[in-house]
């Protein structure tokens, strides 16, 4: 069955371009982004992995580790990493799982047989420090993902985990946020949001981002 938000991300052991990985141990107590791509030495995947490497600082700042996956071999990954480094002006600084036996692909439902019988689609999972799945996205092989959007969602998750807020559509870090509808007590609201808030409707209350 497909993984759902709030599920514990399944643990596994698998080979990678950086050696054997025990997933939960590798995650440690930080956040993780696990993402699959259809195959090595393909153009869109090359750009995606280059982008992920170039965003290393942004991931680290948020306490997030990235890990990629395809069903190709460790040897294939290692050769392709040289190509990614050369063509994308970067150094791949995260592991790529070599899921030849489809163990992880099946655990995470990354092969969608009606799209492709053997290759993984572009699945992505954001996993929190409690190992819970917090975001799932699935893109087709022909469309590269927007990794700035992944960072934006992680910003939102990390903010909303710690404050009684949610983030509006197209929200970017630093924009106003909304107070969660369940919070009704004016005294608590004043305490939590000393900068005040604007009630556009009783259920739509905007406030400056509390951690800025
Ligand atoms: C790519 O990464 O470029 C790609 C992979 C599979 C199908 C189409 C494109």
mmCIF file of C-alpha atoms and ligand atoms in Angstrom:
data_model
loop_
_atom_site.group_PDB
_atom_site.id
_atom_site.type_symbol
_atom_site.label_atom_id
_atom_site.label_comp_id
_atom_site.label_asym_id
_atom_site.label_seq_id
_atom_site.Cartn_x
_atom_site.Cartn_y
_atom_site.Cartn_z
ATOM 1 C CA UNK A 1 0.000 0.000 0.000
ATOM 2 C CA UNK A 2 1.209 3.511 -0.756
ATOM 3 C CA UNK A 3 2.794 5.473 2.066
ATOM 4 C CA UNK A 4 0.637 8.181 3.546
ATOM 5 C CA UNK A 5 1.414 11.335 5.461
ATOM 6 C CA UNK A 6 2.138 10.558 9.102
ATOM 7 C CA UNK A 7 3.275 6.976 8.382
ATOM 8 C CA UNK A 8 6.697 5.923 9.666
ATOM 9 C CA UNK A 9 9.114 5.877 6.732
ATOM 10 C CA UNK A 10 10.077 2.212 6.288
ATOM 11 C CA UNK A 11 13.614 1.333 7.347
ATOM 12 C CA UNK A 12 15.882 -0.605 4.968
ATOM 13 C CA UNK A 13 19.446 -1.564 4.235
ATOM 14 C CA UNK A 14 20.709 -1.017 0.709
ATOM 15 C CA UNK A 15 23.925 -0.393 -1.245
ATOM 16 C CA UNK A 16 24.702 3.100 -2.429
ATOM 17 C CA UNK A 17 27.372 5.151 -4.136
ATOM 18 C CA UNK A 18 28.707 5.849 -0.622
ATOM 19 C CA UNK A 19 28.545 2.258 0.703
ATOM 20 C CA UNK A 20 25.862 0.267 2.459
ATOM 21 C CA UNK A 21 23.184 2.391 4.126
ATOM 22 C CA UNK A 22 20.935 1.534 7.048
ATOM 23 C CA UNK A 23 18.338 4.164 6.405
ATOM 24 C CA UNK A 24 17.110 5.121 9.882
ATOM 25 C CA UNK A 25 20.666 5.147 11.248
ATOM 26 C CA UNK A 26 21.785 7.229 8.275
ATOM 27 C CA UNK A 27 18.948 9.724 8.885
ATOM 28 C CA UNK A 28 20.005 10.141 12.521
ATOM 29 C CA UNK A 29 17.913 12.729 14.322
ATOM 30 C CA UNK A 30 17.539 15.152 11.430
ATOM 31 C CA UNK A 31 15.234 15.526 8.435
ATOM 32 C CA UNK A 32 15.590 13.551 5.212
ATOM 33 C CA UNK A 33 14.619 13.823 1.559
ATOM 34 C CA UNK A 34 14.492 10.471 -0.238
ATOM 35 C CA UNK A 35 13.865 10.754 -3.964
ATOM 36 C CA UNK A 36 13.848 8.352 -6.881
ATOM 37 C CA UNK A 37 14.649 8.970 -10.522
ATOM 38 C CA UNK A 38 14.043 6.688 -13.497
ATOM 39 C CA UNK A 39 17.606 5.954 -14.606
ATOM 40 C CA UNK A 40 21.255 7.028 -14.598
ATOM 41 C CA UNK A 41 22.731 8.837 -17.608
ATOM 42 C CA UNK A 42 19.447 10.519 -18.505
ATOM 43 C CA UNK A 43 19.185 14.267 -19.067
ATOM 44 C CA UNK A 44 16.468 15.376 -16.655
ATOM 45 C CA UNK A 45 17.860 13.239 -13.820
ATOM 46 C CA UNK A 46 21.312 14.692 -14.422
ATOM 47 C CA UNK A 47 19.966 18.222 -13.884
ATOM 48 C CA UNK A 48 17.972 17.184 -10.797
ATOM 49 C CA UNK A 49 20.938 15.585 -9.066
ATOM 50 C CA UNK A 50 23.166 18.527 -9.981
ATOM 51 C CA UNK A 51 20.601 20.896 -8.474
ATOM 52 C CA UNK A 52 20.385 18.862 -5.280
ATOM 53 C CA UNK A 53 24.168 18.953 -4.926
ATOM 54 C CA UNK A 54 24.273 22.719 -5.466
ATOM 55 C CA UNK A 55 21.562 23.183 -2.810
ATOM 56 C CA UNK A 56 23.609 21.317 -0.178
ATOM 57 C CA UNK A 57 24.065 24.421 1.984
ATOM 58 C CA UNK A 58 20.320 25.126 1.914
ATOM 59 C CA UNK A 59 19.546 21.544 2.971
ATOM 60 C CA UNK A 60 22.186 21.579 5.712
ATOM 61 C CA UNK A 61 20.897 24.912 7.081
ATOM 62 C CA UNK A 62 17.534 23.179 7.588
ATOM 63 C CA UNK A 63 19.134 20.010 9.087
ATOM 64 C CA UNK A 64 18.098 17.962 6.038
ATOM 65 C CA UNK A 65 20.044 15.158 4.339
ATOM 66 C CA UNK A 66 19.237 14.176 0.752
ATOM 67 C CA UNK A 67 19.464 10.675 -0.704
ATOM 68 C CA UNK A 68 18.621 9.651 -4.278
ATOM 69 C CA UNK A 69 17.663 6.256 -5.718
ATOM 70 C CA UNK A 70 17.469 4.431 -9.000
ATOM 71 C CA UNK A 71 17.496 0.760 -9.923
ATOM 72 C CA UNK A 72 20.934 1.120 -11.540
ATOM 73 C CA UNK A 73 24.124 -0.326 -10.022
ATOM 74 C CA UNK A 74 26.718 1.272 -7.746
ATOM 75 C CA UNK A 75 29.223 1.184 -10.647
ATOM 76 C CA UNK A 76 26.758 2.957 -12.910
ATOM 77 C CA UNK A 77 26.093 5.595 -10.216
ATOM 78 C CA UNK A 78 29.806 6.223 -9.720
ATOM 79 C CA UNK A 79 30.426 6.756 -13.430
ATOM 80 C CA UNK A 80 27.377 8.968 -13.780
ATOM 81 C CA UNK A 81 28.358 11.070 -10.753
ATOM 82 C CA UNK A 82 31.501 12.107 -12.659
ATOM 83 C CA UNK A 83 29.286 13.245 -15.535
ATOM 84 C CA UNK A 84 26.972 15.140 -13.179
ATOM 85 C CA UNK A 85 29.946 16.876 -11.568
ATOM 86 C CA UNK A 86 31.372 17.878 -14.931
ATOM 87 C CA UNK A 87 28.180 18.960 -16.649
ATOM 88 C CA UNK A 88 26.398 20.593 -13.691
ATOM 89 C CA UNK A 89 29.462 22.373 -12.223
ATOM 90 C CA UNK A 90 29.085 20.746 -8.831
ATOM 91 C CA UNK A 91 30.238 17.871 -6.657
ATOM 92 C CA UNK A 92 27.604 15.285 -5.838
ATOM 93 C CA UNK A 93 27.700 15.282 -2.057
ATOM 94 C CA UNK A 94 24.956 12.813 -1.145
ATOM 95 C CA UNK A 95 24.465 9.062 -1.695
ATOM 96 C CA UNK A 96 22.560 7.470 -4.559
ATOM 97 C CA UNK A 97 20.958 4.157 -3.581
ATOM 98 C CA UNK A 98 21.538 1.286 -5.990
ATOM 99 C CA UNK A 99 18.187 -0.458 -5.801
ATOM 100 C CA UNK A 100 18.802 -3.248 -8.302
ATOM 101 C CA UNK A 101 16.664 -5.705 -6.337
ATOM 102 C CA UNK A 102 13.819 -3.086 -6.078
ATOM 103 C CA UNK A 103 13.710 -3.528 -2.289
ATOM 104 C CA UNK A 104 13.376 0.175 -1.511
ATOM 105 C CA UNK A 105 11.356 0.954 -4.649
ATOM 106 C CA UNK A 106 8.742 -1.562 -3.549
ATOM 107 C CA UNK A 107 8.739 -0.442 0.096
ATOM 108 C CA UNK A 108 8.109 3.136 -1.032
ATOM 109 C CA UNK A 109 5.867 2.274 -4.017
ATOM 110 C CA UNK A 110 8.196 4.054 -6.443
ATOM 111 C CA UNK A 111 7.448 1.826 -9.450
ATOM 112 C CA UNK A 112 4.131 2.650 -11.091
ATOM 113 C CA UNK A 113 3.647 -0.187 -13.589
ATOM 114 C CA UNK A 114 1.133 1.659 -15.729
ATOM 115 C CA UNK A 115 3.724 4.407 -16.274
ATOM 116 C CA UNK A 116 6.751 2.110 -16.566
ATOM 117 C CA UNK A 117 6.968 -1.550 -15.576
ATOM 118 C CA UNK A 118 10.560 -1.558 -14.339
ATOM 119 C CA UNK A 119 11.819 1.978 -13.711
ATOM 120 C CA UNK A 120 11.048 4.190 -10.736
ATOM 121 C CA UNK A 121 9.003 7.337 -11.286
ATOM 122 C CA UNK A 122 10.087 10.650 -9.714
ATOM 123 C CA UNK A 123 8.876 9.986 -6.159
ATOM 124 C CA UNK A 124 9.977 12.209 -3.295
ATOM 125 C CA UNK A 125 9.464 11.841 0.453
ATOM 126 C CA UNK A 126 10.252 14.370 3.154
ATOM 127 C CA UNK A 127 10.853 12.588 6.461
ATOM 128 C CA UNK A 128 10.981 14.342 9.822
ATOM 129 C CA UNK A 129 13.232 13.636 12.835
ATOM 130 C CA UNK A 130 10.609 11.212 14.229
ATOM 131 C CA UNK A 131 10.914 9.287 10.910
ATOM 132 C CA UNK A 132 7.395 10.306 9.897
ATOM 133 C CA UNK A 133 6.548 10.940 6.252
ATOM 134 C CA UNK A 134 5.599 14.628 5.981
ATOM 135 C CA UNK A 135 5.440 15.199 2.216
ATOM 136 C CA UNK A 136 5.017 12.886 -0.759
ATOM 137 C CA UNK A 137 5.166 14.032 -4.344
ATOM 138 C CA UNK A 138 5.220 12.054 -7.563
ATOM 139 C CA UNK A 139 6.306 13.529 -10.867
ATOM 140 C CA UNK A 140 6.401 11.855 -14.265
ATOM 141 C CA UNK A 141 9.709 10.903 -15.889
ATOM 142 C CA UNK A 142 9.451 13.770 -18.366
ATOM 143 C CA UNK A 143 9.208 16.547 -15.745
ATOM 144 C CA UNK A 144 12.084 17.540 -13.490
ATOM 145 C CA UNK A 145 11.172 18.567 -9.957
ATOM 146 C CA UNK A 146 11.418 22.065 -8.504
ATOM 147 C CA UNK A 147 13.793 21.668 -5.562
ATOM 148 C CA UNK A 148 13.128 25.216 -4.387
ATOM 149 C CA UNK A 149 9.568 24.036 -3.779
ATOM 150 C CA UNK A 150 10.873 21.152 -1.661
ATOM 151 C CA UNK A 151 12.849 23.651 0.459
ATOM 152 C CA UNK A 152 9.763 25.874 0.711
ATOM 153 C CA UNK A 153 7.657 22.995 2.056
ATOM 154 C CA UNK A 154 10.383 22.064 4.545
ATOM 155 C CA UNK A 155 10.453 25.693 5.724
ATOM 156 C CA UNK A 156 6.690 25.538 6.183
ATOM 157 C CA UNK A 157 6.818 22.200 8.059
ATOM 158 C CA UNK A 158 9.570 23.380 10.378
ATOM 159 C CA UNK A 159 7.724 26.628 11.083
ATOM 160 C CA UNK A 160 4.269 25.136 11.582
ATOM 161 C CA UNK A 161 5.622 22.365 13.829
ATOM 162 C CA UNK A 162 6.736 25.023 16.298
ATOM 163 C CA UNK A 163 4.072 27.734 16.090
ATOM 164 C CA UNK A 164 0.271 27.676 15.900
ATOM 165 C CA UNK A 165 0.274 28.770 12.273
ATOM 166 C CA UNK A 166 -0.190 27.447 8.739
ATOM 167 C CA UNK A 167 1.272 28.885 5.550
ATOM 168 C CA UNK A 168 -0.902 30.286 2.741
ATOM 169 C CA UNK A 169 -0.703 29.363 -0.937
ATOM 170 C CA UNK A 170 2.531 30.501 -2.607
ATOM 171 C CA UNK A 171 3.907 31.432 0.831
ATOM 172 C CA UNK A 172 7.636 32.115 0.957
ATOM 173 C CA UNK A 173 9.795 32.290 4.059
ATOM 174 C CA UNK A 174 9.251 35.748 5.597
ATOM 175 C CA UNK A 175 5.698 36.274 4.285
ATOM 176 C CA UNK A 176 2.704 36.614 6.587
ATOM 177 C CA UNK A 177 1.182 33.342 7.827
ATOM 178 C CA UNK A 178 -2.274 32.357 9.057
ATOM 179 C CA UNK A 179 -3.227 31.554 12.642
ATOM 180 C CA UNK A 180 -4.642 28.017 12.872
ATOM 181 C CA UNK A 181 -8.459 28.107 13.075
ATOM 182 C CA UNK A 182 -8.472 25.924 16.227
ATOM 183 C CA UNK A 183 -6.808 28.718 18.220
ATOM 184 C CA UNK A 184 -9.645 30.893 19.553
ATOM 185 C CA UNK A 185 -8.532 32.188 22.953
ATOM 186 C CA UNK A 186 -7.691 35.902 22.547
ATOM 187 C CA UNK A 187 -5.303 35.868 25.521
ATOM 188 C CA UNK A 188 -3.329 32.980 24.064
ATOM 189 C CA UNK A 189 -3.327 34.628 20.632
ATOM 190 C CA UNK A 190 -1.965 37.884 22.094
ATOM 191 C CA UNK A 191 0.733 35.936 23.920
ATOM 192 C CA UNK A 192 1.733 33.860 20.916
ATOM 193 C CA UNK A 193 1.538 36.667 18.372
ATOM 194 C CA UNK A 194 2.721 39.883 20.051
ATOM 195 C CA UNK A 195 3.015 41.599 16.650
ATOM 196 C CA UNK A 196 -0.785 41.340 16.333
ATOM 197 C CA UNK A 197 -2.958 39.967 13.565
ATOM 198 C CA UNK A 198 -5.454 41.030 10.929
ATOM 199 C CA UNK A 199 -8.780 39.181 10.776
ATOM 200 C CA UNK A 200 -9.890 39.273 7.139
ATOM 201 C CA UNK A 201 -12.630 36.839 8.186
ATOM 202 C CA UNK A 202 -13.019 35.191 11.615
ATOM 203 C CA UNK A 203 -11.396 32.058 10.127
ATOM 204 C CA UNK A 204 -8.738 33.926 8.091
ATOM 205 C CA UNK A 205 -6.341 35.695 10.449
ATOM 206 C CA UNK A 206 -3.017 36.886 9.075
ATOM 207 C CA UNK A 207 0.012 37.531 11.252
ATOM 208 C CA UNK A 208 3.694 38.267 10.628
ATOM 209 C CA UNK A 209 5.827 35.132 10.577
ATOM 210 C CA UNK A 210 6.449 34.529 14.301
ATOM 211 C CA UNK A 211 10.078 33.356 14.063
ATOM 212 C CA UNK A 212 11.332 36.396 12.113
HETATM 213 C C1 LIG B 1 15.424 11.954 -17.964
HETATM 214 O O1 LIG B 1 15.855 11.924 -16.830
HETATM 215 O O2 LIG B 1 15.815 12.759 -18.778
HETATM 216 C C2 LIG B 1 14.341 10.999 -18.407
HETATM 217 C C3 LIG B 1 14.268 9.747 -17.836
HETATM 218 C C4 LIG B 1 13.290 8.872 -18.272
HETATM 219 C C5 LIG B 1 12.392 9.270 -19.250
HETATM 220 C C6 LIG B 1 12.470 10.560 -19.793
HETATM 221 C C7 LIG B 1 13.453 11.418 -19.360
#
